[in-house]
PDB file of C-alpha atoms in Angstrom:
ATOM      1  CA  UNK R   1     -11.452  23.797   5.691  1.00  0.00           C
ATOM      2  CA  UNK R   2      -8.430  25.209   3.863  1.00  0.00           C
ATOM      3  CA  UNK R   3      -7.309  26.898   7.088  1.00  0.00           C
ATOM      4  CA  UNK R   4      -7.419  23.586   8.957  1.00  0.00           C
ATOM      5  CA  UNK R   5      -5.394  21.855   6.262  1.00  0.00           C
ATOM      6  CA  UNK R   6      -2.881  24.696   6.323  1.00  0.00           C
ATOM      7  CA  UNK R   7      -2.683  24.353  10.115  1.00  0.00           C
ATOM      8  CA  UNK R   8      -1.882  20.641   9.797  1.00  0.00           C
ATOM      9  CA  UNK R   9       0.862  21.368   7.270  1.00  0.00           C
ATOM     10  CA  UNK R  10       2.366  24.276   9.196  1.00  0.00           C
ATOM     11  CA  UNK R  11       2.543  22.330  12.488  1.00  0.00           C
ATOM     12  CA  UNK R  12       4.546  19.583  10.800  1.00  0.00           C
ATOM     13  CA  UNK R  13       7.628  20.673   8.859  1.00  0.00           C
ATOM     14  CA  UNK R  14       7.879  17.339   7.032  1.00  0.00           C
ATOM     15  CA  UNK R  15       4.364  17.618   5.561  1.00  0.00           C
ATOM     16  CA  UNK R  16       4.334  18.585   1.895  1.00  0.00           C
ATOM     17  CA  UNK R  17       0.651  18.240   1.059  1.00  0.00           C
ATOM     18  CA  UNK R  18      -2.665  17.706   2.841  1.00  0.00           C
ATOM     19  CA  UNK R  19      -5.708  16.653   0.823  1.00  0.00           C
ATOM     20  CA  UNK R  20      -9.329  15.722   1.371  1.00  0.00           C
ATOM     21  CA  UNK R  21     -10.445  13.359  -1.387  1.00  0.00           C
ATOM     22  CA  UNK R  22     -13.682  11.577  -2.169  1.00  0.00           C
ATOM     23  CA  UNK R  23     -14.121   7.898  -2.995  1.00  0.00           C
ATOM     24  CA  UNK R  24     -13.412   8.520  -6.668  1.00  0.00           C
ATOM     25  CA  UNK R  25     -10.113  10.287  -6.056  1.00  0.00           C
ATOM     26  CA  UNK R  26     -11.431  13.771  -6.687  1.00  0.00           C
ATOM     27  CA  UNK R  27      -9.756  16.376  -4.522  1.00  0.00           C
ATOM     28  CA  UNK R  28     -12.326  18.226  -2.444  1.00  0.00           C
ATOM     29  CA  UNK R  29      -9.875  20.399  -0.488  1.00  0.00           C
ATOM     30  CA  UNK R  30      -6.118  20.700  -0.555  1.00  0.00           C
ATOM     31  CA  UNK R  31      -3.160  22.579   0.832  1.00  0.00           C
ATOM     32  CA  UNK R  32       0.329  22.206  -0.622  1.00  0.00           C
ATOM     33  CA  UNK R  33       3.740  23.377   0.401  1.00  0.00           C
ATOM     34  CA  UNK R  34       6.580  22.949  -2.060  1.00  0.00           C
ATOM     35  CA  UNK R  35       6.449  19.337  -3.155  1.00  0.00           C
ATOM     36  CA  UNK R  36       8.405  17.255  -5.619  1.00  0.00           C
ATOM     37  CA  UNK R  37       5.578  14.790  -6.242  1.00  0.00           C
ATOM     38  CA  UNK R  38       2.137  15.337  -7.722  1.00  0.00           C
ATOM     39  CA  UNK R  39      -0.473  15.334  -4.910  1.00  0.00           C
ATOM     40  CA  UNK R  40      -3.278  14.742  -7.417  1.00  0.00           C
ATOM     41  CA  UNK R  41      -1.574  11.568  -8.610  1.00  0.00           C
ATOM     42  CA  UNK R  42      -1.184  10.421  -5.005  1.00  0.00           C
ATOM     43  CA  UNK R  43      -4.874  11.031  -4.329  1.00  0.00           C
ATOM     44  CA  UNK R  44      -5.982   9.224  -7.465  1.00  0.00           C
ATOM     45  CA  UNK R  45      -3.738   6.214  -6.907  1.00  0.00           C
ATOM     46  CA  UNK R  46      -4.543   5.844  -3.193  1.00  0.00           C
ATOM     47  CA  UNK R  47      -8.330   5.900  -3.382  1.00  0.00           C
ATOM     48  CA  UNK R  48      -8.829   2.434  -4.927  1.00  0.00           C
ATOM     49  CA  UNK R  49      -6.610   0.627  -2.409  1.00  0.00           C
ATOM     50  CA  UNK R  50      -8.262   2.585   0.424  1.00  0.00           C
ATOM     51  CA  UNK R  51     -11.736   1.526  -0.683  1.00  0.00           C
ATOM     52  CA  UNK R  52     -10.626  -2.083  -1.199  1.00  0.00           C
ATOM     53  CA  UNK R  53      -8.905  -2.259   2.183  1.00  0.00           C
ATOM     54  CA  UNK R  54     -11.919  -0.691   3.859  1.00  0.00           C
ATOM     55  CA  UNK R  55     -14.206  -3.381   2.408  1.00  0.00           C
ATOM     56  CA  UNK R  56     -11.690  -6.083   3.338  1.00  0.00           C
ATOM     57  CA  UNK R  57     -11.585  -4.932   6.966  1.00  0.00           C
ATOM     58  CA  UNK R  58     -15.382  -4.905   7.172  1.00  0.00           C
ATOM     59  CA  UNK R  59     -15.547  -8.410   5.689  1.00  0.00           C
ATOM     60  CA  UNK R  60     -12.995 -10.053   7.960  1.00  0.00           C
ATOM     61  CA  UNK R  61     -13.843  -8.280  11.200  1.00  0.00           C
ATOM     62  CA  UNK R  62     -17.626  -8.069  10.964  1.00  0.00           C
ATOM     63  CA  UNK R  63     -17.324  -4.524  12.271  1.00  0.00           C
ATOM     64  CA  UNK R  64     -19.613  -1.676  11.375  1.00  0.00           C
ATOM     65  CA  UNK R  65     -16.635   0.636  11.204  1.00  0.00           C
ATOM     66  CA  UNK R  66     -14.093   0.243   8.497  1.00  0.00           C
ATOM     67  CA  UNK R  67     -10.629   1.558   7.769  1.00  0.00           C
ATOM     68  CA  UNK R  68      -9.654   4.297  10.204  1.00  0.00           C
ATOM     69  CA  UNK R  69      -6.022   4.898   9.368  1.00  0.00           C
ATOM     70  CA  UNK R  70      -3.423   3.731   6.865  1.00  0.00           C
ATOM     71  CA  UNK R  71       0.307   4.457   6.973  1.00  0.00           C
ATOM     72  CA  UNK R  72       2.566   3.854   3.974  1.00  0.00           C
ATOM     73  CA  UNK R  73       6.305   4.363   3.857  1.00  0.00           C
ATOM     74  CA  UNK R  74       8.585   4.639   0.876  1.00  0.00           C
ATOM     75  CA  UNK R  75      12.269   5.404   0.882  1.00  0.00           C
ATOM     76  CA  UNK R  76      11.701   9.169   0.761  1.00  0.00           C
ATOM     77  CA  UNK R  77       8.049   9.679   1.717  1.00  0.00           C
ATOM     78  CA  UNK R  78       5.376   8.688   4.160  1.00  0.00           C
ATOM     79  CA  UNK R  79       1.687   8.758   3.378  1.00  0.00           C
ATOM     80  CA  UNK R  80      -1.048   8.894   5.987  1.00  0.00           C
ATOM     81  CA  UNK R  81      -4.681   8.276   5.097  1.00  0.00           C
ATOM     82  CA  UNK R  82      -7.660   8.654   7.426  1.00  0.00           C
ATOM     83  CA  UNK R  83     -11.288   7.877   6.780  1.00  0.00           C
ATOM     84  CA  UNK R  84     -13.406  10.953   7.459  1.00  0.00           C
ATOM     85  CA  UNK R  85     -17.138  10.951   6.677  1.00  0.00           C
ATOM     86  CA  UNK R  86     -19.309  10.226   3.654  1.00  0.00           C
ATOM     87  CA  UNK R  87     -16.588   8.248   1.859  1.00  0.00           C
ATOM     88  CA  UNK R  88     -14.017  11.006   2.123  1.00  0.00           C
ATOM     89  CA  UNK R  89     -10.412  10.588   3.171  1.00  0.00           C
ATOM     90  CA  UNK R  90      -7.716  12.828   4.552  1.00  0.00           C
ATOM     91  CA  UNK R  91      -4.381  12.140   2.839  1.00  0.00           C
ATOM     92  CA  UNK R  92      -1.116  13.565   4.146  1.00  0.00           C
ATOM     93  CA  UNK R  93       2.047  13.431   2.044  1.00  0.00           C
ATOM     94  CA  UNK R  94       5.240  14.012   4.016  1.00  0.00           C
ATOM     95  CA  UNK R  95       8.960  13.567   3.743  1.00  0.00           C
ATOM     96  CA  UNK R  96      10.102  10.475   5.590  1.00  0.00           C
ATOM     97  CA  UNK R  97      11.124  11.254   9.147  1.00  0.00           C
ATOM     98  CA  UNK R  98      11.978   9.146  12.193  1.00  0.00           C
ATOM     99  CA  UNK R  99       9.593  11.392  14.132  1.00  0.00           C
ATOM    100  CA  UNK R 100       6.536  10.259  12.187  1.00  0.00           C
ATOM    101  CA  UNK R 101       4.760   9.393  15.447  1.00  0.00           C
ATOM    102  CA  UNK R 102       4.770  13.035  16.451  1.00  0.00           C
ATOM    103  CA  UNK R 103       3.355  14.047  13.072  1.00  0.00           C
ATOM    104  CA  UNK R 104       0.769  11.272  13.246  1.00  0.00           C
ATOM    105  CA  UNK R 105      -0.340  12.431  16.702  1.00  0.00           C
ATOM    106  CA  UNK R 106      -0.670  16.046  15.531  1.00  0.00           C
ATOM    107  CA  UNK R 107      -2.659  15.054  12.456  1.00  0.00           C
ATOM    108  CA  UNK R 108      -4.960  12.766  14.449  1.00  0.00           C
ATOM    109  CA  UNK R 109      -5.633  15.539  16.962  1.00  0.00           C
ATOM    110  CA  UNK R 110      -7.143  17.595  14.105  1.00  0.00           C
ATOM    111  CA  UNK R 111      -9.459  14.851  12.841  1.00  0.00           C
ATOM    112  CA  UNK R 112     -12.487  15.804  14.988  1.00  0.00           C
ATOM    113  CA  UNK R 113     -12.284  19.420  13.754  1.00  0.00           C
ATOM    114  CA  UNK R 114     -11.908  18.277  10.153  1.00  0.00           C
ATOM    115  CA  UNK R 115     -14.892  15.937  10.417  1.00  0.00           C
ATOM    116  CA  UNK R 116     -17.008  18.630  12.044  1.00  0.00           C
ATOM    117  CA  UNK R 117     -16.061  21.119   9.335  1.00  0.00           C
ATOM    118  CA  UNK R 118     -16.992  18.677   6.556  1.00  0.00           C
TER     119      UNK R 118
END
């Protein structure tokens, strides 16, 4: 799993950290480049909103599936979160870039491998 996370980070120069977290915010796997923010804090703070939004989407859409992807942008950073399996999430912390679509595509292309590896 660590190799896959490293691959995601190395393919995208703007990525600073890639984490797999569980529904309680505990980091299951992680790969970090040099980063100026605390990836553990990001994971802990994102998990509650992810769970809440996932429940919200199920409630309003009557879908079996729930949250698939969440993108957040700040002035300096972008955060991508993807639902994996068994209440785990992939969280990507990256420097803000106008080419975020390219990064998003590259990360999404790795999701099947990540899910299979989990």
